[in-house]
Amino acid sequence: MDPLRAQQLAAELEVDMMADMYNRMTQACHRKCVPPHYKDAELSKGESVCLDRCVAKYLEVHERMGKKLTELSLQDEELLRRVQQGTGTA
C-alpha cells in the first residue's frame, strides 16, 4: 500500500473513532444527567453542571487512553526494531 493511501486510511479511521467517541459520550452523559421525561424545554442548572462534568471526565479519560496507547505502540515498535536488529533482518 502506498504511503499516501495509508495516511488517508489512518485519517479516515481517526475521524470514525472520534465520531464514535462523541456519540458514546453524548448517549452516556444524556442518560446520566437528563431525566427521561422532560419537565422544561431548557436544561436545569443541575443538568447543565452534570453534563459539563460528564463531558470533561469522558474527554479526560479519552486523552489518557490515547496517551497510554501511543506509549504502548512506541514500546512495541522499539521492541520490534530490537528484535529485527538482533536477527539481522531489516
Coordinates of C-alpha atoms in Angstrom, one line a residue, residues 2 18 25-27 29 32 38 44-45 55 63 68 76 78 85 87 89:
D2 CA 1.4 3.4 -0.9
M18 CA -13.7 10.5 17.1
M25 CA -20.2 10.4 25.2
T26 CA -23.4 12.1 24.1
Q27 CA -25.5 9.0 24.9
C29 CA -23.9 11.8 29.5
K32 CA -26.8 10.0 33.2
Y38 CA -38.6 16.4 30.2
S44 CA -31.8 23.0 34.5
K45 CA -28.6 24.3 36.2
V55 CA -18.1 15.5 29.2
E63 CA -7.0 11.7 26.4
K68 CA -1.2 5.3 27.0
D76 CA 6.1 -2.2 20.6
E78 CA 11.0 -0.3 19.7
Q85 CA 18.4 -5.9 14.6
T87 CA 18.1 -11.3 13.9
T89 CA 16.6 -8.6 9.2

